[in-house]
Coordinates of C-alpha atoms in Angstrom, one line a residue:
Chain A
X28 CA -39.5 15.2 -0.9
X29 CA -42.1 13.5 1.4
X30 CA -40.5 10.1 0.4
X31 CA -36.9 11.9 1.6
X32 CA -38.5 12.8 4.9
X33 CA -40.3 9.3 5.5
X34 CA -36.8 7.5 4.8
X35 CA -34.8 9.6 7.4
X36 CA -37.5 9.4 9.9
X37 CA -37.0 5.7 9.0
X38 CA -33.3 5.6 9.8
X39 CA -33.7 7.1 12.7
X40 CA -35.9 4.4 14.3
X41 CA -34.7 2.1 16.2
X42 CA -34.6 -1.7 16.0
X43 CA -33.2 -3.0 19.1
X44 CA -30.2 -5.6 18.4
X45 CA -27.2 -6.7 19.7
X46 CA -24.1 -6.4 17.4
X47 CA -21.6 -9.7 17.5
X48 CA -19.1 -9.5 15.5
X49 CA -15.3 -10.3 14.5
X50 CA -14.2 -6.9 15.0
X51 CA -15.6 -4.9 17.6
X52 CA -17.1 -2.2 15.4
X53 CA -17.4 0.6 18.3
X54 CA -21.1 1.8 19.2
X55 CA -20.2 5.1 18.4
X56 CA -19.1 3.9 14.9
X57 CA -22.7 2.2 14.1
X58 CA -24.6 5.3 15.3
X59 CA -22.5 7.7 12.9
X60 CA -23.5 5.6 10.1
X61 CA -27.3 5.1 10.8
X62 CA -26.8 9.8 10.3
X63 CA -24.5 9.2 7.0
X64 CA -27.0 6.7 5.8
X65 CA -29.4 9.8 6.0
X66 CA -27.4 12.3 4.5
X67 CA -26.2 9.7 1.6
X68 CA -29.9 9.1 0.5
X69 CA -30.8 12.5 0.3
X70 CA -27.3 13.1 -1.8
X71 CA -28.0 10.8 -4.0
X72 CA -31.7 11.6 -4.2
X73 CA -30.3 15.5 -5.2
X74 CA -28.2 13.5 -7.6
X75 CA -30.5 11.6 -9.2
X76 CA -31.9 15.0 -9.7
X77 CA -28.9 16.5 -11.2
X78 CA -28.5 13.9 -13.8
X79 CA -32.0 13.9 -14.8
X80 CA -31.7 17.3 -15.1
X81 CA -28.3 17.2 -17.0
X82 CA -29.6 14.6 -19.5
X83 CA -32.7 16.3 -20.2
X84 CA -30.2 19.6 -21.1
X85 CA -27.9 16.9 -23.1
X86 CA -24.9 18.8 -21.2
X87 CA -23.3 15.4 -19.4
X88 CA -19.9 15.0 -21.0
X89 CA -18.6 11.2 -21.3
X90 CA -15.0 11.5 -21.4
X91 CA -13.4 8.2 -22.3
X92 CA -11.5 7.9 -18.9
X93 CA -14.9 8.4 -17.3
X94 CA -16.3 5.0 -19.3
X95 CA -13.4 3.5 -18.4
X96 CA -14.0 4.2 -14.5
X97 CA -17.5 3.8 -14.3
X98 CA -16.9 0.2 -16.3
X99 CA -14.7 -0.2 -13.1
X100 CA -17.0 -0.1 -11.0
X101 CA -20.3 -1.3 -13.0
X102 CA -21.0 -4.9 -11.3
Chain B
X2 CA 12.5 -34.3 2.2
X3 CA 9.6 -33.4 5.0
X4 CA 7.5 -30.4 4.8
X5 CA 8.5 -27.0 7.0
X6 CA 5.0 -26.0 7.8
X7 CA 5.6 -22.0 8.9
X8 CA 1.9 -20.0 10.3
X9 CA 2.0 -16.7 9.2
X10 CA 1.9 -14.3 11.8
X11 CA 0.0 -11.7 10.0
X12 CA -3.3 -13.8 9.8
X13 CA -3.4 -14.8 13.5
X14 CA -6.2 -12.5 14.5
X15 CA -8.8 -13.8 12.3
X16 CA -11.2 -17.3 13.7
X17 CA -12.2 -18.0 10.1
X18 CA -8.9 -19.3 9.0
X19 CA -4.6 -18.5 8.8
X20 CA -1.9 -18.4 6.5
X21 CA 1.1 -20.6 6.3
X22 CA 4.2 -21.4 4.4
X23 CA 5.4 -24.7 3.2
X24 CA 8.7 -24.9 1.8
X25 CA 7.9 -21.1 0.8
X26 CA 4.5 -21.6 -0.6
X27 CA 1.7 -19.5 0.4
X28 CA -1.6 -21.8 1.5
X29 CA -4.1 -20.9 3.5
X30 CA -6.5 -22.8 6.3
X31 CA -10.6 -22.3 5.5
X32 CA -11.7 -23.5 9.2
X33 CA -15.2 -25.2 9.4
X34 CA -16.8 -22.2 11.6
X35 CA -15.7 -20.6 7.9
X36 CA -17.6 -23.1 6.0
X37 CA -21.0 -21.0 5.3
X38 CA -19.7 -17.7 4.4
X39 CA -16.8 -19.2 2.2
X40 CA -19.1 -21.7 0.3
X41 CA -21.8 -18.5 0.0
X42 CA -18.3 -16.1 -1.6
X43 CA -17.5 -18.9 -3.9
X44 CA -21.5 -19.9 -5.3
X45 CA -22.5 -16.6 -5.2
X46 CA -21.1 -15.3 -8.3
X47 CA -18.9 -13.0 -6.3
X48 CA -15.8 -14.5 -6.2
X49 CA -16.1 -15.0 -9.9
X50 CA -16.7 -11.3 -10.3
X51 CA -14.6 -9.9 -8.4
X52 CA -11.3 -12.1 -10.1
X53 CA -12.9 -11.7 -13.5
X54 CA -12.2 -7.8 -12.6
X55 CA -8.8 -8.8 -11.0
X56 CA -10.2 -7.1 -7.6
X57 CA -9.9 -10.1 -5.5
X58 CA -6.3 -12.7 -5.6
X59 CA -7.5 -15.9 -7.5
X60 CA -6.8 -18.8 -5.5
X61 CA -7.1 -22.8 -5.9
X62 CA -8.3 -25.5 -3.5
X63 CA -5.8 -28.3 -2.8
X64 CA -5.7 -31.1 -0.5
X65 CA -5.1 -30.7 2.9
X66 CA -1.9 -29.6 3.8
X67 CA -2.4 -29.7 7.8
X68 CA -3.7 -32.4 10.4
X69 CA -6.5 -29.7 12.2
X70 CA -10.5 -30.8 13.1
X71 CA -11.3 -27.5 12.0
X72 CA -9.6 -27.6 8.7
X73 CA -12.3 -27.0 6.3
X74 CA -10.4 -26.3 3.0
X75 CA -7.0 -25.3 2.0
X76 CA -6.4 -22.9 -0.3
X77 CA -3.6 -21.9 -2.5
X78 CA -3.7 -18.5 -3.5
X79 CA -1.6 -16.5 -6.4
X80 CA 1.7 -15.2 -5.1
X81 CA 2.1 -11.4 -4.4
X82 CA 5.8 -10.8 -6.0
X83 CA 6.7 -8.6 -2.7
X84 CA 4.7 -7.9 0.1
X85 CA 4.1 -4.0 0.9
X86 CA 2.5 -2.0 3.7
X87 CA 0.5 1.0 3.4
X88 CA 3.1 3.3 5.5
X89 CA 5.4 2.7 2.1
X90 CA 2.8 3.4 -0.4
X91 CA 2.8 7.1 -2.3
X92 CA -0.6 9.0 -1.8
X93 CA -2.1 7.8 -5.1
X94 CA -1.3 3.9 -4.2
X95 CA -3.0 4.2 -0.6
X96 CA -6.2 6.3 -2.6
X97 CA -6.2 3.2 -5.0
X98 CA -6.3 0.8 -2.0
X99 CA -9.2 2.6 -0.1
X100 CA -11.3 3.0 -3.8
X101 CA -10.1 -0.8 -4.4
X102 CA -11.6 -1.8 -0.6
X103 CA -14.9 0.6 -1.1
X104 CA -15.7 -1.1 -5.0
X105 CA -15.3 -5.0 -3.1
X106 CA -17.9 -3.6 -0.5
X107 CA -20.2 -2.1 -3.2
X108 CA -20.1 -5.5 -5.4
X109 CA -20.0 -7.8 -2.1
X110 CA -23.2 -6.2 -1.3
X111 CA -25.4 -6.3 -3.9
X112 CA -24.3 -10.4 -4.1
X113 CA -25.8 -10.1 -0.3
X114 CA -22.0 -10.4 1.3
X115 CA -20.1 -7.7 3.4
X116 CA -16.5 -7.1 4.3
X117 CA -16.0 -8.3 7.9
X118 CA -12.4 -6.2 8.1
X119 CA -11.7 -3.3 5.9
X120 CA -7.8 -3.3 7.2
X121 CA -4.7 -1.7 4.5
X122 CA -3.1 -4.7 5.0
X123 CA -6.1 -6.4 2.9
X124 CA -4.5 -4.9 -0.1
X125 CA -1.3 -5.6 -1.6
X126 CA 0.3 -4.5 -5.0
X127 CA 0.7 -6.9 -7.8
X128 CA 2.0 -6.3 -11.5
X129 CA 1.1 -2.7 -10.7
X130 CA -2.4 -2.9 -9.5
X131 CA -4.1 -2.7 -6.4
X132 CA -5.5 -6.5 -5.5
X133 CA -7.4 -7.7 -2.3
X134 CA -5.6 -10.8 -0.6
X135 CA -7.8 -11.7 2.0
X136 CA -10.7 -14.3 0.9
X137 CA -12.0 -14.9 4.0
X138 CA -13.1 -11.2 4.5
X139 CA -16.4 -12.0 3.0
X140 CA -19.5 -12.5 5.1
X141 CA -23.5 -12.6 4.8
X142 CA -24.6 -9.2 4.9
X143 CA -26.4 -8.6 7.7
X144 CA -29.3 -5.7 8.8
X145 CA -26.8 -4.3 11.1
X146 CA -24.7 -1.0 10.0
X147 CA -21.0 -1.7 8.2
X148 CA -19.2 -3.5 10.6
X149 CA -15.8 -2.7 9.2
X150 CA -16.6 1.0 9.0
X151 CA -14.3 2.0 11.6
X152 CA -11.5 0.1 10.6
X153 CA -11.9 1.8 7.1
X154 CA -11.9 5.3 8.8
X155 CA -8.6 4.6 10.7
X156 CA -7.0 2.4 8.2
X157 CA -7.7 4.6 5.1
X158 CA -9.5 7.8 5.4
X159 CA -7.5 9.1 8.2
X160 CA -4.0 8.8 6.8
X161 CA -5.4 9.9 3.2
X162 CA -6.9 13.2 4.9
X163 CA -3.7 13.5 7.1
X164 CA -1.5 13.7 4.3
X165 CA -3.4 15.3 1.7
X166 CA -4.8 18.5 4.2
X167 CA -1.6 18.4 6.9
X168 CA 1.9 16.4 5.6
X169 CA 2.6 13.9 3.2
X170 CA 4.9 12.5 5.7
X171 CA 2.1 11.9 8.6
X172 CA 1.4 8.7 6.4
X173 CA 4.3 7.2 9.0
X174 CA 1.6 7.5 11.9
X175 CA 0.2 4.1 10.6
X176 CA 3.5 2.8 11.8
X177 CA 2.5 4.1 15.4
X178 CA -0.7 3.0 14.8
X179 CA -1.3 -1.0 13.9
X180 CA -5.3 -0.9 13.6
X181 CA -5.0 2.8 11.8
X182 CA -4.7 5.8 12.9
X183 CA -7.3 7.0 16.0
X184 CA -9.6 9.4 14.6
X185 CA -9.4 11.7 18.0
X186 CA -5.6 11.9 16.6
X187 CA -6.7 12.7 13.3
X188 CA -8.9 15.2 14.3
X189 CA -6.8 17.2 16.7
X190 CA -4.0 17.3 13.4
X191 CA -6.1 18.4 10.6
X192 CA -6.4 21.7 10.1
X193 CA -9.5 23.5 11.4
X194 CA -11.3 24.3 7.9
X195 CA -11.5 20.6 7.4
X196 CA -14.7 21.0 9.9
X197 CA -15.9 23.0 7.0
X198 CA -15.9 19.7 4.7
X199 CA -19.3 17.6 5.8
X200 CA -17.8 14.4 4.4
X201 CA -14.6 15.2 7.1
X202 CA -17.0 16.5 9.7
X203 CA -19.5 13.1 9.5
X204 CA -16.8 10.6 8.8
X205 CA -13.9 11.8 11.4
X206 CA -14.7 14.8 13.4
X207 CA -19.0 13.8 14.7
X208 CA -17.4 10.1 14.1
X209 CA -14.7 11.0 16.6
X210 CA -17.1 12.0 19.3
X211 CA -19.4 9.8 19.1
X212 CA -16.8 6.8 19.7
X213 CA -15.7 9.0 22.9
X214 CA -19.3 9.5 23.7
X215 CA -20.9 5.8 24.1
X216 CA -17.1 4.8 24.9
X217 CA -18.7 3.3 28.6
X218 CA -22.0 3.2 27.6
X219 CA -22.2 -0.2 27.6
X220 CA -24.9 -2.4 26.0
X221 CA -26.7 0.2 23.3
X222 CA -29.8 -0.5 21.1
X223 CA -28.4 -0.4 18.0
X224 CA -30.8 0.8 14.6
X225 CA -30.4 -1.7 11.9
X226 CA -29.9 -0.4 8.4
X227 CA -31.2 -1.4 4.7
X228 CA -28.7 -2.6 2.0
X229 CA -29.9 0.4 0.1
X230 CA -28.7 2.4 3.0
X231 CA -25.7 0.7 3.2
X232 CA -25.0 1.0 -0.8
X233 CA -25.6 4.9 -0.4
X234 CA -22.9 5.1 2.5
X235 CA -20.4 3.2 0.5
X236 CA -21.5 5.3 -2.9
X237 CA -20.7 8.6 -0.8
X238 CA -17.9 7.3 0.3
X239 CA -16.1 6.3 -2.8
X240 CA -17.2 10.2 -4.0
X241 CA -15.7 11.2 -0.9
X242 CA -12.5 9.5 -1.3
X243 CA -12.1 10.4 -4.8
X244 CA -12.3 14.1 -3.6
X245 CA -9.1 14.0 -1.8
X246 CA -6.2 15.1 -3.8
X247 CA -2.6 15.6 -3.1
X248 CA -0.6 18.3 -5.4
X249 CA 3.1 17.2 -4.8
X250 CA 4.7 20.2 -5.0
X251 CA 8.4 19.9 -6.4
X252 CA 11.7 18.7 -3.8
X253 CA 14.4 18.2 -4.1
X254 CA 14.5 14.8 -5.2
X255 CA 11.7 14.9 -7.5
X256 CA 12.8 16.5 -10.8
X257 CA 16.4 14.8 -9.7
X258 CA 17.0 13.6 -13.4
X259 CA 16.7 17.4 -15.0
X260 CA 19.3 18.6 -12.6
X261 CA 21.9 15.5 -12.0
X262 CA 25.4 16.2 -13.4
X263 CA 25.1 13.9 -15.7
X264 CA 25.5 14.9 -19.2
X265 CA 22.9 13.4 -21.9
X266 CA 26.1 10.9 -23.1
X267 CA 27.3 10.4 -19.4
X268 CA 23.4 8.8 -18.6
X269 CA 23.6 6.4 -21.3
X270 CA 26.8 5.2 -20.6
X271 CA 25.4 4.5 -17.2
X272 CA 22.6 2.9 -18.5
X273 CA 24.3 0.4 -20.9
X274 CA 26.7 -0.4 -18.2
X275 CA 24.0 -1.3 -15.6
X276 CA 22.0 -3.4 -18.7
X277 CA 25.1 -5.4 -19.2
X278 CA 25.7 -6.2 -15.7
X279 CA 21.8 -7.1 -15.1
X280 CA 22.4 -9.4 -18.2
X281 CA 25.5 -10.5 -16.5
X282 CA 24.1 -11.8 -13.7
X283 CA 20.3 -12.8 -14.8
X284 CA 18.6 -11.8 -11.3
X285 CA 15.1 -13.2 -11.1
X286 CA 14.4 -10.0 -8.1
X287 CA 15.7 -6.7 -7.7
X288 CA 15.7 -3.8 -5.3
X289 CA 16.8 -0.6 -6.3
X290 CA 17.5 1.6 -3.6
X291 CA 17.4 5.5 -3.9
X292 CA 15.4 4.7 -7.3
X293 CA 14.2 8.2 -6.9
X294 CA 11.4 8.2 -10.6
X295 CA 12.8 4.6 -11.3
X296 CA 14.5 5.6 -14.7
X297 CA 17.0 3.2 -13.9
X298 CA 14.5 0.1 -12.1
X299 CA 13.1 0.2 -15.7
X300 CA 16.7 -1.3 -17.1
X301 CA 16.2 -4.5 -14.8
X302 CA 12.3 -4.3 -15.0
X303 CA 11.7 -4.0 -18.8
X304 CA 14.0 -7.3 -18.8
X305 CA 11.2 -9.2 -16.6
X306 CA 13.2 -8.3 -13.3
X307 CA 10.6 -8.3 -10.4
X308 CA 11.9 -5.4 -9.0
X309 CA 11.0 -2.6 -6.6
X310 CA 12.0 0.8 -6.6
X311 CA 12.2 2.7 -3.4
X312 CA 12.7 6.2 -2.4
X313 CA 13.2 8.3 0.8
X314 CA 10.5 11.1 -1.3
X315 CA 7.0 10.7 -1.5
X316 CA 7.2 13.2 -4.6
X317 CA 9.6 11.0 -6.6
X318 CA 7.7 7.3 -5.5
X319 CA 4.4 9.3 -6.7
X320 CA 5.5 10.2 -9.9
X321 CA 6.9 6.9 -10.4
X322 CA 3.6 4.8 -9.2
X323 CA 1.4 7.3 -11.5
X324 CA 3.7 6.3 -14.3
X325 CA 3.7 2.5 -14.0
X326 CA -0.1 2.7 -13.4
X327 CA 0.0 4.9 -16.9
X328 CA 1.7 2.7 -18.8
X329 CA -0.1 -0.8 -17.2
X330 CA 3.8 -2.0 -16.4
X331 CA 3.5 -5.3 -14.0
X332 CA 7.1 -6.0 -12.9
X333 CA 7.9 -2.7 -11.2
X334 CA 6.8 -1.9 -7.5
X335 CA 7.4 1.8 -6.3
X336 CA 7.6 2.5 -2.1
X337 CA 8.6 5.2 0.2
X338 CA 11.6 4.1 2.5
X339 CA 14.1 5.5 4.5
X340 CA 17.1 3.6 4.2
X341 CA 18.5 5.6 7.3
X342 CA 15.3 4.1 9.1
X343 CA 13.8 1.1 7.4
X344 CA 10.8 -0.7 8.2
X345 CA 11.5 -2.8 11.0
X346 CA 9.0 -6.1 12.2
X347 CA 6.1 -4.5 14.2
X348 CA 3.1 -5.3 15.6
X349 CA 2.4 -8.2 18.1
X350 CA 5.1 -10.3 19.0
X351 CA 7.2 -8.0 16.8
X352 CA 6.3 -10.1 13.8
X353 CA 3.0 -9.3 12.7
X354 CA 4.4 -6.6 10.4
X355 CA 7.9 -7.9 8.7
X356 CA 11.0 -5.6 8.6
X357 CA 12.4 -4.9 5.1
X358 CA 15.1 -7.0 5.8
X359 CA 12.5 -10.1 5.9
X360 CA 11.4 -9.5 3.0
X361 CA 14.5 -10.0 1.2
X362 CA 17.1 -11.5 0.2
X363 CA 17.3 -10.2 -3.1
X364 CA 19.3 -11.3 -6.2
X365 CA 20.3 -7.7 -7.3
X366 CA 20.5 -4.6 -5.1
X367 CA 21.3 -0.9 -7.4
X368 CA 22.9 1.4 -5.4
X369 CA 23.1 4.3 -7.7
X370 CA 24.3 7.9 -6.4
X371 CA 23.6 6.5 -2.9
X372 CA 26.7 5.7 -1.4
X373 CA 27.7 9.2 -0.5
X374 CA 24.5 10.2 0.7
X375 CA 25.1 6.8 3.5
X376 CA 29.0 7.9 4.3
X377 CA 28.5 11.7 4.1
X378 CA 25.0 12.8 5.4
X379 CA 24.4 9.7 7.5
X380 CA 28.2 9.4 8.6
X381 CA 27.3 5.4 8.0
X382 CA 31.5 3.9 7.2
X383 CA 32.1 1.9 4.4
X384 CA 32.1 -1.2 7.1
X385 CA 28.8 -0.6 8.1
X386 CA 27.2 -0.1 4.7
X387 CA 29.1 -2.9 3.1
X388 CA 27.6 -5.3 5.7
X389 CA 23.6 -4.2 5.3
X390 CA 24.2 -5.1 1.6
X391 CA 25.4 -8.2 2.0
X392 CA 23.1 -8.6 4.6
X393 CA 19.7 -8.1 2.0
X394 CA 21.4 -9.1 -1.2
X395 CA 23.3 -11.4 -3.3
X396 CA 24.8 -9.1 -6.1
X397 CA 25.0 -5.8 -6.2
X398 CA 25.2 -2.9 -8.5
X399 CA 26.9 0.0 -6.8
X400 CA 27.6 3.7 -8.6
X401 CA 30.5 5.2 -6.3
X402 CA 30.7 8.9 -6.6
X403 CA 34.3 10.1 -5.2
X404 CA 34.5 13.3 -3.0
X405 CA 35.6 15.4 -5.9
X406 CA 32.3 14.8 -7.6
X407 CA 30.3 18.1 -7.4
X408 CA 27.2 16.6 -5.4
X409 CA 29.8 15.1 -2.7
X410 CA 31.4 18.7 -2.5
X411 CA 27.7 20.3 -2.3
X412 CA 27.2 17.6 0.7
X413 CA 30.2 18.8 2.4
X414 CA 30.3 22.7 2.0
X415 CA 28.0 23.0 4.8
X416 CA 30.4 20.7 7.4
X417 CA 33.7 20.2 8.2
X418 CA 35.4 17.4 6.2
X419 CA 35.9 13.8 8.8
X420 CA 35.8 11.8 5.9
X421 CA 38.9 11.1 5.5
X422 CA 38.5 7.3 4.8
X423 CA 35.9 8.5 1.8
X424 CA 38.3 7.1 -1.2
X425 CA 37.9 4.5 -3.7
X426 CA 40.4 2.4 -2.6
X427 CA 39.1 1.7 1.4
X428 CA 35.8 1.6 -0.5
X429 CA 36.9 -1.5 -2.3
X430 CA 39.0 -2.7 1.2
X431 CA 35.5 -2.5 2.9
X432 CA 33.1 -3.9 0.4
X433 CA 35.9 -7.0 -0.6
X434 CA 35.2 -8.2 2.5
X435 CA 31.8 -9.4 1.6
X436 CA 31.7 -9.7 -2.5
X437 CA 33.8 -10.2 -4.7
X438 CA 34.3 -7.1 -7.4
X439 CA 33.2 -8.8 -10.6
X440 CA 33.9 -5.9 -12.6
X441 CA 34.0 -1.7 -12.6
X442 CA 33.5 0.4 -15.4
X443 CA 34.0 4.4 -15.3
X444 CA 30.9 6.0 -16.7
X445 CA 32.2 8.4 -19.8
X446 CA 32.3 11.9 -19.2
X447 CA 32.6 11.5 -15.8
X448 CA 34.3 10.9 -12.4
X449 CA 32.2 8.2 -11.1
X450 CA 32.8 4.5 -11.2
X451 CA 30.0 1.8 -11.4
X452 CA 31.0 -1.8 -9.6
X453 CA 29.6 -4.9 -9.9
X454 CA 29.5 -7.3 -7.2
X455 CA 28.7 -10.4 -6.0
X456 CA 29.2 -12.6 -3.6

């Protein structure tokens, strides 16, 4: 949980740095996802969680169009 | 015979390169201030991985095609059999598209590359799949937050959430809208419990107001951001977007087969005579307008007919895209139009978008239970929809249902009767004008007469 905490109070520091780019991606646009950032790492920590926690109970179900999606999107 | 070099006016925006046409082949420019990121896509691994999954359009390198300093390369990539836009997909298409767009980032990154756009208009539909057609999306991942985030938010997660949570038809606001739809718009139109959702809240409603808040703030320190970070956003995105569901619920049009007054002998009549006039005339591409599931696309289709079926209703279009991606068919393309109101060329310089009309001509148009839909609700005369046919296509399969039929009758119980003209035989006046009848048949069991016709 400490970790979590560490990681947020990481994102929300600031590095300062001009953004060039091809598109202009709005300030207000970067700054929403510096808080998203935040809330996905603690999501999937919780996640991480969940699964552990589901494997350990051997209740995950593995349906055959769930291979086939998650070989979708395996890299 | 010399070469008509044609730019494309879709790719105009972008520094890194354009698309042209010579003598209707599609190449495209890699321009030297390219060079780094293109070279990194293709050495990587990632290009290679993502054409192995069939994510990204294969191309080929070729010799120069154009006298330009700046020329780098010059690609050839795979032809897209008709080019679509996401204000004709059904819902499940344009979900397919943003899960298609999120997967590239995901993979992209973890090859230390990152989209640089994240437009719809990145994806187009070939042999039934989703595919990515812009190579030189890619750049070097960088510390700073997703660049292209934005653009995804307006270009997919804002017409998804619009027509899952307000109206299928709000989809036509990316019409309105050529860079997507605003999320200050999407806000004010979804309904208030959306708030309720933290994915909507974070993504359109706090993403909203932040936009408007540092609008005129000028130079800002921004934070920079880890890839890890950056894999977590895209990873709760791609949950996000997979949450959004759309439960057609039934029109009129979509169970159209299980009520048409067609008897079971009557719809294979009509389907024999159509599969002998497609064999007739061997058409390489087809339209079939008013295709409603696509029952009858499937005649022309199943015979390795590059054809696409369009529909005025999402419902019917949806069903039909779920069913093609079911059964992994390639030669069939379902879309949403309005034949009343097609899509016209928009965008800059009217062009940057084409009209449906520049996208054909066709070989084969089916015009199957349409006609009195044109001449009765629309009031369109024969003239006028003789001449848009001829205008998009060079034969043409037409069903005409006469006024006794009961689905002209239902059309015109609600109206007075100024159809007076609405025979078969100023139908054929009308339509000889521009094709010749090659042949009619009467479908068995039944009043109405299918033509074929050609020019």
């Amino acid at each position: 949980m400490k970790k979590i905490v560490v990681l947020i109070l990481f994102t929300l520091c600031v590095s300062m740095q001009p953004a060039y780019a091809y598109l202009d991606p709005g300030t207000g646009s970067l700054i929403v996802q510096i808080l998203i950032a935040a809330f996905a790492t603690v999501a999937i920590f919780f996640k991480t969680i969940w699964q552990s926690i589901k494997s350990v109970l051997h209740i995950g179900k593995r349906s055959d169009k769930n291979s086939e999606e998650s070989e979708d999107e395996e890299d | 015979m010399p070469e008509i070099l044609e730019k494309e006016s879709s790719s105009f925006r972008d520094p890194s390169g354009f698309i042209f046409r010579v003598n209707n082949e599609i190449y495209r420019q890699v321009n030297y201030s390219y060079k780094d990121d293109y070279d990194l896509l293709m050495n990587s691994g990632l290009y290679d991985k993502l054409t192995e999954k069939g994510f990204l359009i294969k191309h080929i390198e070729i010799d120069k095609k154009v006298e330009d300093d700046n020329c780098y390369k010059t690609i050839k990539p795979e032809m897209i059999d008709f080019i679509s836009y996401p204000y004709e997909w059904s819902f499940s298409m344009y979900k397919d598209a943003a899960l298609l767009t999120l997967k590239i980032q995901k993979i992209a990154l973890k090859y230390d590359m990152s989209l640089k756009d994240a437009t719809a208009y990145n994806i187009q539909f070939k042999n039934g799949r989703p595919v990515f057609i812009d190579t030189l999306s890619f750049e070097k991942n960088d510390n700073m937050p997703w660049v292209a985030y934005k653009q995804f938010c307006q270009h997919f997660l804002a017409p998804l959430l619009l027509m899952a949570y307000r109206d299928i038809r709000l989809q036509s606001l990316m019409k309105n809208y050529i860079d997507g739809i605003p999320l200050d718009l999407t806000t004010s139109l979804l309904p208030k419990r959306c708030l309720l959702n933290p994915a909507i809240f974070m993504h359109i409603n706090l993403h909203s107001k932040l936009q408007s808040g540092y609008e005129s703030s000028g130079k800002v320190k921004i934070h920079s951001i880890t890839k890890k970070q950056k894999l977590a956003i895209i990873e709760e995105l791609i949950d996000f977007v997979k949450s959004i569901n759309w439960q057609p619920k039934n029109t009129e049009w979509g169970d159209y087969y299980s009520f048409t007054n067609y008897s079971d002998e009557a719809m294979t009549d009509k389907g024999k005579i159509i599969e002998k006039y497609i064999e007739k005339i061997s058409p390489v591409t087809c339209w079939d307008l008013g295709a409603n599931n696509g029952y009858f696309t499937r005649i022309a289709a199943n015979k390795g007919v590059k054809s696409v079926a369009f529909d005025l209703d999402p419902v019917a279009v949806e069903k039909n895209y779920l069913r093609i991606k079911q059964e992994k068919e390639k030669n069939i393309l379902a879309l949403v139009m309005d034949l009343t109101n097609p899509s016209s060329s928009i965008g800059w310089n009217f062009s940057e978008r084409m009209s449906l009309k520049k996208r054909g001509k066709v070989n084969l148009v089916l015009a199957l239970a349409l006609i009195h839909h044109l001449a009765i609700s629309n009031n369109l005369p024969f003239s006028e929809i003789a001449r848009f046919f001829a205008g998009i296509c060079d034969n043409l399969i037409l069903e005409f249902v006469p006024k006794n039929d009961s689905k002209v009758q239902i059309l015109l119980s609600t109206r007075k009767d100024i159809f007076l003209l609405y025979n078969q035989e100023y139908f054929e006046k009308e339509f000889g004008r521009y094709f010749n009848i090659v042949d009619k048949q009467q479908v068995k069991n039944s009043e109405r007469i299918i033509y074929l016709l050609s020019k």
